[in-house]
Coordinates of C-alpha atoms and ligand atoms in Angstrom, one line a residue:
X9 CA 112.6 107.2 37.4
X10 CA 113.3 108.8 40.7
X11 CA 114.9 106.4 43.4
X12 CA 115.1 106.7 47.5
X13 CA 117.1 104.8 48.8
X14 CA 116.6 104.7 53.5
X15 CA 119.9 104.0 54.9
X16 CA 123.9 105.0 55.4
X17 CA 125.8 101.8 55.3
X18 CA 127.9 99.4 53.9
X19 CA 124.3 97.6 52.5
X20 CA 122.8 100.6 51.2
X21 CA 126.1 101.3 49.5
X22 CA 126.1 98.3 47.4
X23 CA 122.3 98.6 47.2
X24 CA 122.6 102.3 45.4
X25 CA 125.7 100.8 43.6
X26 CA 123.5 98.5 41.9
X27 CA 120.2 100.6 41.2
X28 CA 122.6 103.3 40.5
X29 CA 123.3 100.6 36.8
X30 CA 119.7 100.9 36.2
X31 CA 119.1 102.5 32.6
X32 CA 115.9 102.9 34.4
X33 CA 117.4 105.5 37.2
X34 CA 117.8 108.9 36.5
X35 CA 118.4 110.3 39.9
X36 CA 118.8 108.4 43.1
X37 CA 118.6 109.8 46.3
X38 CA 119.9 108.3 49.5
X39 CA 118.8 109.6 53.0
X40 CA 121.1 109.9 54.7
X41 CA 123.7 108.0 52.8
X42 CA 127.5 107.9 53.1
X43 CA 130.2 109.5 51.0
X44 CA 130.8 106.3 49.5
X45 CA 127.7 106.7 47.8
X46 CA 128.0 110.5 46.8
X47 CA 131.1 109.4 44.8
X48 CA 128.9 107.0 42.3
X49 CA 126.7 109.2 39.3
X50 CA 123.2 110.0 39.3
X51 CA 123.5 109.2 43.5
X52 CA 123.1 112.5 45.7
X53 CA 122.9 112.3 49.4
X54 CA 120.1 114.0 52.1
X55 CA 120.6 114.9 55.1
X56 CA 117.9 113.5 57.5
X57 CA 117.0 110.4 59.9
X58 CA 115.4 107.1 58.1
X59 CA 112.7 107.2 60.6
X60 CA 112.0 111.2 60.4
X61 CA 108.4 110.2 58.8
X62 CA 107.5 114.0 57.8
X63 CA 110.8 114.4 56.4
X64 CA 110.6 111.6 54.5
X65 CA 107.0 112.2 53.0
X66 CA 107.8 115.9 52.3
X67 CA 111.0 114.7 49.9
X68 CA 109.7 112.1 48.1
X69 CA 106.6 114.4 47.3
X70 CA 109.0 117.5 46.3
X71 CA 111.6 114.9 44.5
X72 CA 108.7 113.9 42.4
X73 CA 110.1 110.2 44.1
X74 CA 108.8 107.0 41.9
X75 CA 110.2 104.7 44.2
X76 CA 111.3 104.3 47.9
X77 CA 113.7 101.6 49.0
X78 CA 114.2 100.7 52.5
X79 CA 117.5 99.5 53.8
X80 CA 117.4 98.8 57.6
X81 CA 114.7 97.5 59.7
X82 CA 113.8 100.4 62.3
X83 CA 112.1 102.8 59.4
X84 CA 109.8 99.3 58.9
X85 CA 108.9 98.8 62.1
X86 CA 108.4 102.4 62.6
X87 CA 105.3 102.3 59.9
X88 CA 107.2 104.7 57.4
X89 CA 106.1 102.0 54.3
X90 CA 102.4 102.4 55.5
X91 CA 102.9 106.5 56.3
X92 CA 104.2 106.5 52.3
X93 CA 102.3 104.0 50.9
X94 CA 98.8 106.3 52.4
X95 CA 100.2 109.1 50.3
X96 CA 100.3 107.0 46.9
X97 CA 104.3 106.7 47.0
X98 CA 105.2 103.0 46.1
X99 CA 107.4 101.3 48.5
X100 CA 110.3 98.2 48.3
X101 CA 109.5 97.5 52.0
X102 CA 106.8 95.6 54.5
X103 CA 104.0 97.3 56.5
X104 CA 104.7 97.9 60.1
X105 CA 102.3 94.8 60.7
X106 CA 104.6 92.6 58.5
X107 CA 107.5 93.8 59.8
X108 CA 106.5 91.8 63.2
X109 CA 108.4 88.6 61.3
X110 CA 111.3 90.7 62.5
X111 CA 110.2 93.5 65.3
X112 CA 108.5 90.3 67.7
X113 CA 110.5 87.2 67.9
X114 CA 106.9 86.3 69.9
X115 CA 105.1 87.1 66.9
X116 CA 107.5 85.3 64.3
X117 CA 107.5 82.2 66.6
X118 CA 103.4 82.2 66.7
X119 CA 103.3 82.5 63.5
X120 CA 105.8 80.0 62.2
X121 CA 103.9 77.4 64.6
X122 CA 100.5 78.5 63.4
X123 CA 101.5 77.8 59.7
X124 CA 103.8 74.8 60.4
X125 CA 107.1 76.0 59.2
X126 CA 109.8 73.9 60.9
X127 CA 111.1 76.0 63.8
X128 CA 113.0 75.4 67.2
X129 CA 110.5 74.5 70.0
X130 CA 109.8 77.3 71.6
X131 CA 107.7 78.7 74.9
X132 CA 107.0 82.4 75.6
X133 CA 106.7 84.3 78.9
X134 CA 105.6 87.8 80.0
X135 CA 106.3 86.5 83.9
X136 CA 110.0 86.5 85.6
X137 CA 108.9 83.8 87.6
X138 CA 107.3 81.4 85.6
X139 CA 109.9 82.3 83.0
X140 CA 112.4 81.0 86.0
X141 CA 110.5 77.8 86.9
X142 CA 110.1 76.6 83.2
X143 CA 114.3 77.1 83.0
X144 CA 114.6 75.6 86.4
X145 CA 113.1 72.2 84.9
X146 CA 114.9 72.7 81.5
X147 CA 117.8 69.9 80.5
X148 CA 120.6 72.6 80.5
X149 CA 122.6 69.9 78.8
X150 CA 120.6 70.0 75.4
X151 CA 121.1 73.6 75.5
X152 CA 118.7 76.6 76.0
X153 CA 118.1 79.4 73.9
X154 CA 117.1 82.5 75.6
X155 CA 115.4 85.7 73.3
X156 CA 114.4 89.1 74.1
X157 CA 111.1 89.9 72.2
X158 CA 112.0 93.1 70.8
X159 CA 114.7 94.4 68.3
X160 CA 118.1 94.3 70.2
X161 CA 120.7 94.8 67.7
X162 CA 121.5 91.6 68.1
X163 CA 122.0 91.4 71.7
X164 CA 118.9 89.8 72.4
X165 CA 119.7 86.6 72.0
X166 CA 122.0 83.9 74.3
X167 CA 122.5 80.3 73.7
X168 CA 124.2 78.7 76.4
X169 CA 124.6 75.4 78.3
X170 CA 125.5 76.7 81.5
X171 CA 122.8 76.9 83.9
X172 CA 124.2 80.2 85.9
X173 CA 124.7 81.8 82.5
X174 CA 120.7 81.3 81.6
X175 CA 119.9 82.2 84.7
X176 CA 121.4 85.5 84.7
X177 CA 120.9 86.1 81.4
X178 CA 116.9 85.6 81.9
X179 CA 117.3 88.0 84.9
X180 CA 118.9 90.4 83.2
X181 CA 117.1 90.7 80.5
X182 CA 113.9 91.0 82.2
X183 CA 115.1 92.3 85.6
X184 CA 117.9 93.8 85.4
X185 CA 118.1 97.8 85.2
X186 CA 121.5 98.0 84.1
X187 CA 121.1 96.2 81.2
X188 CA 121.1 97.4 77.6
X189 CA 118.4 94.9 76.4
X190 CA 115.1 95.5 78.0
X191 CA 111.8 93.0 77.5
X192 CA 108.7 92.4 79.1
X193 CA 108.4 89.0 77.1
X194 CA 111.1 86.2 76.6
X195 CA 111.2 83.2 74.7
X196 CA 113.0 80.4 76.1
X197 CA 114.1 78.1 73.0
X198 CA 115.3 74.7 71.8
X199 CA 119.0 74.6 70.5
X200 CA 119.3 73.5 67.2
X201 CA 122.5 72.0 65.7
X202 CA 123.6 71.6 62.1
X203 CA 125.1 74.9 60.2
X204 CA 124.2 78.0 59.6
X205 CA 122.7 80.1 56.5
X206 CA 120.1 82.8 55.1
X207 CA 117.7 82.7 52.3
X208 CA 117.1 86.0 50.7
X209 CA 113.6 86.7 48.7
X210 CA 112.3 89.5 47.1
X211 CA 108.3 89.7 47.7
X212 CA 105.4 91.0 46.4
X213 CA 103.0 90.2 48.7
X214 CA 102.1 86.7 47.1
X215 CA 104.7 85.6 44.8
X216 CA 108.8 85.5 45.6
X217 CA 112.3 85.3 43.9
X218 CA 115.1 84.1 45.5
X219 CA 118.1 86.5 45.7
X220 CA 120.7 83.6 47.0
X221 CA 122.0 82.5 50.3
X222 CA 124.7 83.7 52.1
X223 CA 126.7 82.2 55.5
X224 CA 127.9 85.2 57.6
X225 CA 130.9 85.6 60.4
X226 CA 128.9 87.3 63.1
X227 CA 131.7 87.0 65.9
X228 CA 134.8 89.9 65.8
X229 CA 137.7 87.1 66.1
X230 CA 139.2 83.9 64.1
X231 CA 137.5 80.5 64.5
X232 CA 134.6 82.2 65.8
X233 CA 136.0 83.8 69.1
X234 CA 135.2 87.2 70.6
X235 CA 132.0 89.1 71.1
X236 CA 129.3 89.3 68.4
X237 CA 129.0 92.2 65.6
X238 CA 126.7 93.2 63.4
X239 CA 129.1 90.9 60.8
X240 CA 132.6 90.4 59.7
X241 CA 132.2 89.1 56.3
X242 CA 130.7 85.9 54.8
X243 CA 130.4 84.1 51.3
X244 CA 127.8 82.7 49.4
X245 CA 127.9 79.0 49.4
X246 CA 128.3 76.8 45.9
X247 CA 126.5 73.5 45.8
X248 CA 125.3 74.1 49.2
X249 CA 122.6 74.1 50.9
X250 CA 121.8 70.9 48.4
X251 CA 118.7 71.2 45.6
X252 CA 116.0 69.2 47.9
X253 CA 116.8 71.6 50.8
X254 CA 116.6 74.6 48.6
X255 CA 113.2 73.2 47.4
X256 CA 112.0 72.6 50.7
X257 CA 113.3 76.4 51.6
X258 CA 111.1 77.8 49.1
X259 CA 108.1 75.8 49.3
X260 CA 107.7 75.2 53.3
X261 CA 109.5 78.7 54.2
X262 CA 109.1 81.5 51.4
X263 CA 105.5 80.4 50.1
X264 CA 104.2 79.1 53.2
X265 CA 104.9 82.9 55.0
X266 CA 103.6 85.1 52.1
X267 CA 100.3 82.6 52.0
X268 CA 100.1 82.9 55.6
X269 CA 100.7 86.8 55.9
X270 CA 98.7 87.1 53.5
X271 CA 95.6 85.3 55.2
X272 CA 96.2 87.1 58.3
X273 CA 95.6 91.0 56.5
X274 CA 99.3 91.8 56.5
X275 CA 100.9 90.4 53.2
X276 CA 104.5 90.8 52.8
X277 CA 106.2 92.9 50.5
X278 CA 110.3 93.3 50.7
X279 CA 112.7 91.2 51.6
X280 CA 112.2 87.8 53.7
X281 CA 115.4 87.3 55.0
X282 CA 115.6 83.7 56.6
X283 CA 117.8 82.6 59.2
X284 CA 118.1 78.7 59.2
X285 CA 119.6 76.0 60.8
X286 CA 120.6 73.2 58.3
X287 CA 121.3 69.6 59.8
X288 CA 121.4 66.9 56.7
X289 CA 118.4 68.3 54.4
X290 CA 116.5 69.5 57.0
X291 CA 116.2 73.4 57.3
X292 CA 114.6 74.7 60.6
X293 CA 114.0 78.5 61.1
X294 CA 116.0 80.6 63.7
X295 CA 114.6 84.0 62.9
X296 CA 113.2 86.4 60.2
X297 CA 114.4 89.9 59.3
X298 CA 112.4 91.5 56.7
X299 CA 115.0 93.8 55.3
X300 CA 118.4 92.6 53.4
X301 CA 121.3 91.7 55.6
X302 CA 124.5 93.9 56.3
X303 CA 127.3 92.8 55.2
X304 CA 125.3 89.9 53.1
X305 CA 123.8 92.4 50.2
X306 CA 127.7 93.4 49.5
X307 CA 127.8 89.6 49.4
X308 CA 124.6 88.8 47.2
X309 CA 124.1 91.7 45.1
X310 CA 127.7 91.6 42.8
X311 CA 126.5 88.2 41.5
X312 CA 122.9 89.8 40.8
X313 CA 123.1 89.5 37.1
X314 CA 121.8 93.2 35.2
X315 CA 119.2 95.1 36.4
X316 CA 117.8 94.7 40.1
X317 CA 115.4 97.7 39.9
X318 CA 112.4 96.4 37.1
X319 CA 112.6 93.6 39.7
X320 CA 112.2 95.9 43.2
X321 CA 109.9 98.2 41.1
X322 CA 107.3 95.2 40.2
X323 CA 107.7 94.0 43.9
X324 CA 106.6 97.2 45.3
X325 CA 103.6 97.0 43.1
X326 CA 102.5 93.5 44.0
X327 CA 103.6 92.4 40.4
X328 CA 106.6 90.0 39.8
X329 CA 104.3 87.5 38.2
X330 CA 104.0 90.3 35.7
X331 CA 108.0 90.5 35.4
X332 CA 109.0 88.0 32.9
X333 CA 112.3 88.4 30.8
X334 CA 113.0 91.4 33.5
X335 CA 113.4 89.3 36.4
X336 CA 116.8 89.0 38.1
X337 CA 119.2 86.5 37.0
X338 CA 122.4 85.3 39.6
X339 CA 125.2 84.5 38.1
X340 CA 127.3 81.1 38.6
X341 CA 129.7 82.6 40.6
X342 CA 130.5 82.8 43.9
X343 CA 131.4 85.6 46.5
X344 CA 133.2 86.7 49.3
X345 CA 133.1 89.7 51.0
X346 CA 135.2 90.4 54.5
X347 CA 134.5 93.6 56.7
X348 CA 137.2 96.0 58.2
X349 CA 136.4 97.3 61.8
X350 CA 138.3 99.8 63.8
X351 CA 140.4 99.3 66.6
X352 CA 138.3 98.5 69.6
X353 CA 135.0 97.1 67.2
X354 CA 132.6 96.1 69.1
X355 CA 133.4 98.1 72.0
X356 CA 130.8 95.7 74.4
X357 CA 133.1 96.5 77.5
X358 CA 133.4 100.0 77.2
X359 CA 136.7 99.9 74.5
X360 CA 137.2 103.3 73.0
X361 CA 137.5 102.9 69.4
X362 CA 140.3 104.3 67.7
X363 CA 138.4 106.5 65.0
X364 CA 139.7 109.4 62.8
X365 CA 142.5 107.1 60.9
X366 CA 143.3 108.0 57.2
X367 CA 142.3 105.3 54.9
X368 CA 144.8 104.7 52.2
X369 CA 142.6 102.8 49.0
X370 CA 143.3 102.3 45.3
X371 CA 140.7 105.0 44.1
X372 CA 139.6 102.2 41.2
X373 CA 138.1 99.9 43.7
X374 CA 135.3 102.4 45.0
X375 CA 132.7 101.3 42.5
X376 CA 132.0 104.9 41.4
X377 CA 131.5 104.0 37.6
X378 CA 128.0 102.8 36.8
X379 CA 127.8 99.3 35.3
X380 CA 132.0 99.1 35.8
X381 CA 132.6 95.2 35.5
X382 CA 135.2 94.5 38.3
X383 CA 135.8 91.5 39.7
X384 CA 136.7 93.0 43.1
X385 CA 134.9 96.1 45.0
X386 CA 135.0 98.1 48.5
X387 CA 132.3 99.4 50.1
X388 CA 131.9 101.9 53.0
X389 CA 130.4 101.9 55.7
X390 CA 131.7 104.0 58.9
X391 CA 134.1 106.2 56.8
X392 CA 133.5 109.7 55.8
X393 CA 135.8 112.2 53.9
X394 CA 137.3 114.7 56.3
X395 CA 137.9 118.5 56.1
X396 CA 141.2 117.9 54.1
X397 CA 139.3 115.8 52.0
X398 CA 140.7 112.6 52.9
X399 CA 138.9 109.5 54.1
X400 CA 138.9 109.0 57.6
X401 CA 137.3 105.8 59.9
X402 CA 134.0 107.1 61.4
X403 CA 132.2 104.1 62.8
X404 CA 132.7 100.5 63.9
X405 CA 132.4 98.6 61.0
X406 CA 134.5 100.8 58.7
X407 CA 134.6 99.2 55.0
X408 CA 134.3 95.7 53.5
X409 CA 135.3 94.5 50.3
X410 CA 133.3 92.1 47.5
X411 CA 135.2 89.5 45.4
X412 CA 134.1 87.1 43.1
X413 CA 135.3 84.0 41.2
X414 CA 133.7 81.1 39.5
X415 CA 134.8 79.0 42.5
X416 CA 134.9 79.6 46.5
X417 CA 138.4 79.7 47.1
X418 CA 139.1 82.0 43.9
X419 CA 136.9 85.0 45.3
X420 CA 138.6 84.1 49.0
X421 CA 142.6 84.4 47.8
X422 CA 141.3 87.9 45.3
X423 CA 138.5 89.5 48.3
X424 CA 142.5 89.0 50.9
X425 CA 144.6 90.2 48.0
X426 CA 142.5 93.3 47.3
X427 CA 142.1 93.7 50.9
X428 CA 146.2 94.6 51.0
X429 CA 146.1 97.6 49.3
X430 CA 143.6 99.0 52.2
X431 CA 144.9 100.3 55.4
X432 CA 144.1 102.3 58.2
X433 CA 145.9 102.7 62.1
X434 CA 143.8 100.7 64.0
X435 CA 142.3 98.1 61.4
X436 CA 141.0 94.7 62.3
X437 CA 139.9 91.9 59.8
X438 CA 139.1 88.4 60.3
X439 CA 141.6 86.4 58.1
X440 CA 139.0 83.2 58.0
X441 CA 136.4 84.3 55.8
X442 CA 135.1 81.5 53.5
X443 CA 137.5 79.1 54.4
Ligands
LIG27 P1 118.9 85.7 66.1 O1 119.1 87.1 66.6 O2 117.6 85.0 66.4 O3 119.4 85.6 64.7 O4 120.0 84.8 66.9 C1 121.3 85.1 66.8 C2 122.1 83.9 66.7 O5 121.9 83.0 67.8 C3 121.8 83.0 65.4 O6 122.4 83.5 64.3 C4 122.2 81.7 65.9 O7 123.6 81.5 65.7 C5 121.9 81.6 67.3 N1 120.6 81.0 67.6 C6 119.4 81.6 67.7 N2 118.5 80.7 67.9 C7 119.1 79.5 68.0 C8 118.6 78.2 68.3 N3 117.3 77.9 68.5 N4 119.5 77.2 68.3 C9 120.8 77.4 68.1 N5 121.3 78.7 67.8 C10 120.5 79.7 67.8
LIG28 N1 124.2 90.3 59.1 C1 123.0 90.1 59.9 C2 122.0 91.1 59.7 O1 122.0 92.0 58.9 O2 121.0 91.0 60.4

């Protein structure tokens, strides 16, 4: 089968990495891809935009395309699933409507209330002013969360328990002209305590598998210091979150959502990512995505056992229960993966990153043979090969490598030892992943 993969980074790398292994794949296209990607077989890359909707339809129909996967969230929210799905093409990916578990944090908060999945307590407000009495009587002590209601690449959300901060945080993100996050509607939120981590499942609309969970690093320095990112690396937990929690997880989050989206007209297809809060055995929801994460499918996907794509294919189709001996299998292992930025990553006050940098790798740890059994792996992300041929740093988050073990610590000291023989000018790790 044909394969198009929607996407350029270090996610969709390890996500055409692993379709690339299907015996089921015989070409697999990514728009627009990285040069990561162009080094693995069967993969060629396309130039285009993953939310260029006549582009997209026009080469899946001359590809002869069996199957399109989508990796980030814009294309969603943009409708491309339903443009491609109204043209017969079959589609890993939710509808636009779906895709509101991610695109309105309004929508995913109704919702979760609506179908009594545990949640922070939460009120919503299209007016400044009422917005600004409801914080004005708020016990600043116990915290308040404050949310944009659109997609902010992850600047849309502040927890604080300073009362000036909220303030001028509600101001600005409703007020304030000058700021990058703009939103007619807020939610002002409950702080929840306890400790972090997302549940992945693969849907078809009724029926789930769970991909794993995975804890991420989302700040730029040690012990959690510095502004956020997009993510600096993470691990999947052993023996954690417990069994009753993972139970609850799947019964009260993942079935309870695809019932409910399913009553309301938009069933989901994709993947649920869940964001959760875990305090004892009791898992609340922060927020959904409806895509995988980046960097946590270089985390998940190396301890996917065989083929993912019989899996994505069946979920496209609304079929898993149909899957049988061909659904995916995780391996007892455990992984870590920790990201390499470039100098000046994230850049929030204005820093000028320091791109263009020669990155010196061992060529074995690109995965560029199919079905290669490694322990250890790099992907990339914001790299690209220059004119000379070399590779050069291109973007923020520049490359991140995978490594696993049977236990936590093993895949920590071989993900920092494999991280040694990578180096660029300018390069910034954390050096606290997964411990
Ligand atoms: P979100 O964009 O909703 O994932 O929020 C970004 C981050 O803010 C989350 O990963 C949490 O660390 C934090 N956060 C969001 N909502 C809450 C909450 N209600 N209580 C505590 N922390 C929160
Ligand atoms: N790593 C968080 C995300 O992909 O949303």
């Amino acid at each position: 089968m044909k394969i198009l993969l929607l996407g350029s980074g270090g996610r969709e790398h390890a996500m055409a990495w692993k379709m690339a292994q299907s015996e089921m794949v015989e070409n697999l296209y990514v728009l627009p891809g990285n040069d990561g990607m162009a080094l693995l077989p069967k993969v060629s890359t396309l130039f285009g935009s993953v939310t260029d909707i006549p582009l997209i339809l026009k080469t899946s129909k001359e590809l002869g395309i069996d199957l399109v996967v989508i990796g980030p969230e814009n294309p969603l929210s943009e409708g491309v699933t339903d443009a491609l799905e109204e043209k017969g093409v079959k589609v890993f990916g939710p509808s636009r409507q779906a895709a509101q578990l991610e695109s309105s944090k309004v929508f995913s908060k109704n919702f979760m209330v609506e179908y009594d999945i545990p949640t922070a307590k939460a009120l919503s407000f299209d007016n400044y002013d009422e917005a600004k009495a409801a914080m004005e009587k708020w016990d600043i002590t116990q915290g308040i969360v404050i949310k944009a209601d659109e997609l902010a690449a992850g600047k849309g959300v502040v927890v604080t328990k300073d009362r000036v901060e909220a303030e001028k945080t509600l101001f600005d993100f409703m007020k304030n002209p000058d700021c990058t996050v703009k939103t007619k509607r807020v939610l002002l939120e409950e702080m929840l305590t306890g400790k972090e981590v997302s549940a992945f499942a693969i849907c078809d609309g009724e029926n789930f598998i769970s991909l794993g969970y995975a804890c991420d690093y989302k700040r730029v320095g040690n012990g959690d210091t510095g502004p956020n990112t997009g993510g600096m690396g993470g691990y999947s937990p052993k023996n954690w979150p417990s069994d009753t929690t993972k139970s609850f997880i799947e019964e009260k989050v993942f079935k309870t959502v695809l019932r409910g989206m399913k009553e309301m007209g938009m069933p989901f297809k994709g993947i649920l990512f869940a964001g959760l809060m875990v305090e004892g055995d009791n898992p609340k929801v922060i927020e959904f995505n409806v895509r995988l994460g980046d960097p946590e499918t270089q985390i998940l996907l190396p301890l996917v056992a065989g083929d993912l794509v019989p899996t994505l294919y069946s979920a496209a189709q609304g079929k898993l229960s149909e899957l049988g001996s061909q659904a995916i299998k995780l391996k007892n292992e455990t992984s870590v993966h920790i990201v390499m930025t470039s100098g000046g990553y994230p850049s929030t006050d204005g820093t000028k990153m320091d791109l263009g940098n020669t990155i010196d790798y061992p060529q074995e740890l690109l995965p560029n043979e199919v079905g290669a059994s490694r322990n250890n792996y790099m992907f990339l992300a914001g790299a690209k090969k220059n004119e000379a041929g070399d590779l050069v740093n291109s973007g923020g988050r520049v490359l991140g490598v995978t490594a696993l073990a049977s236990e936590l610590e093993g895949a920590r000291k071989l993900a920092y030892e494999t991280l040694k023989d990578v180096s660029f000018k300018g390069a910034h790790w954390r050096t606290d992943i997964g411990l």
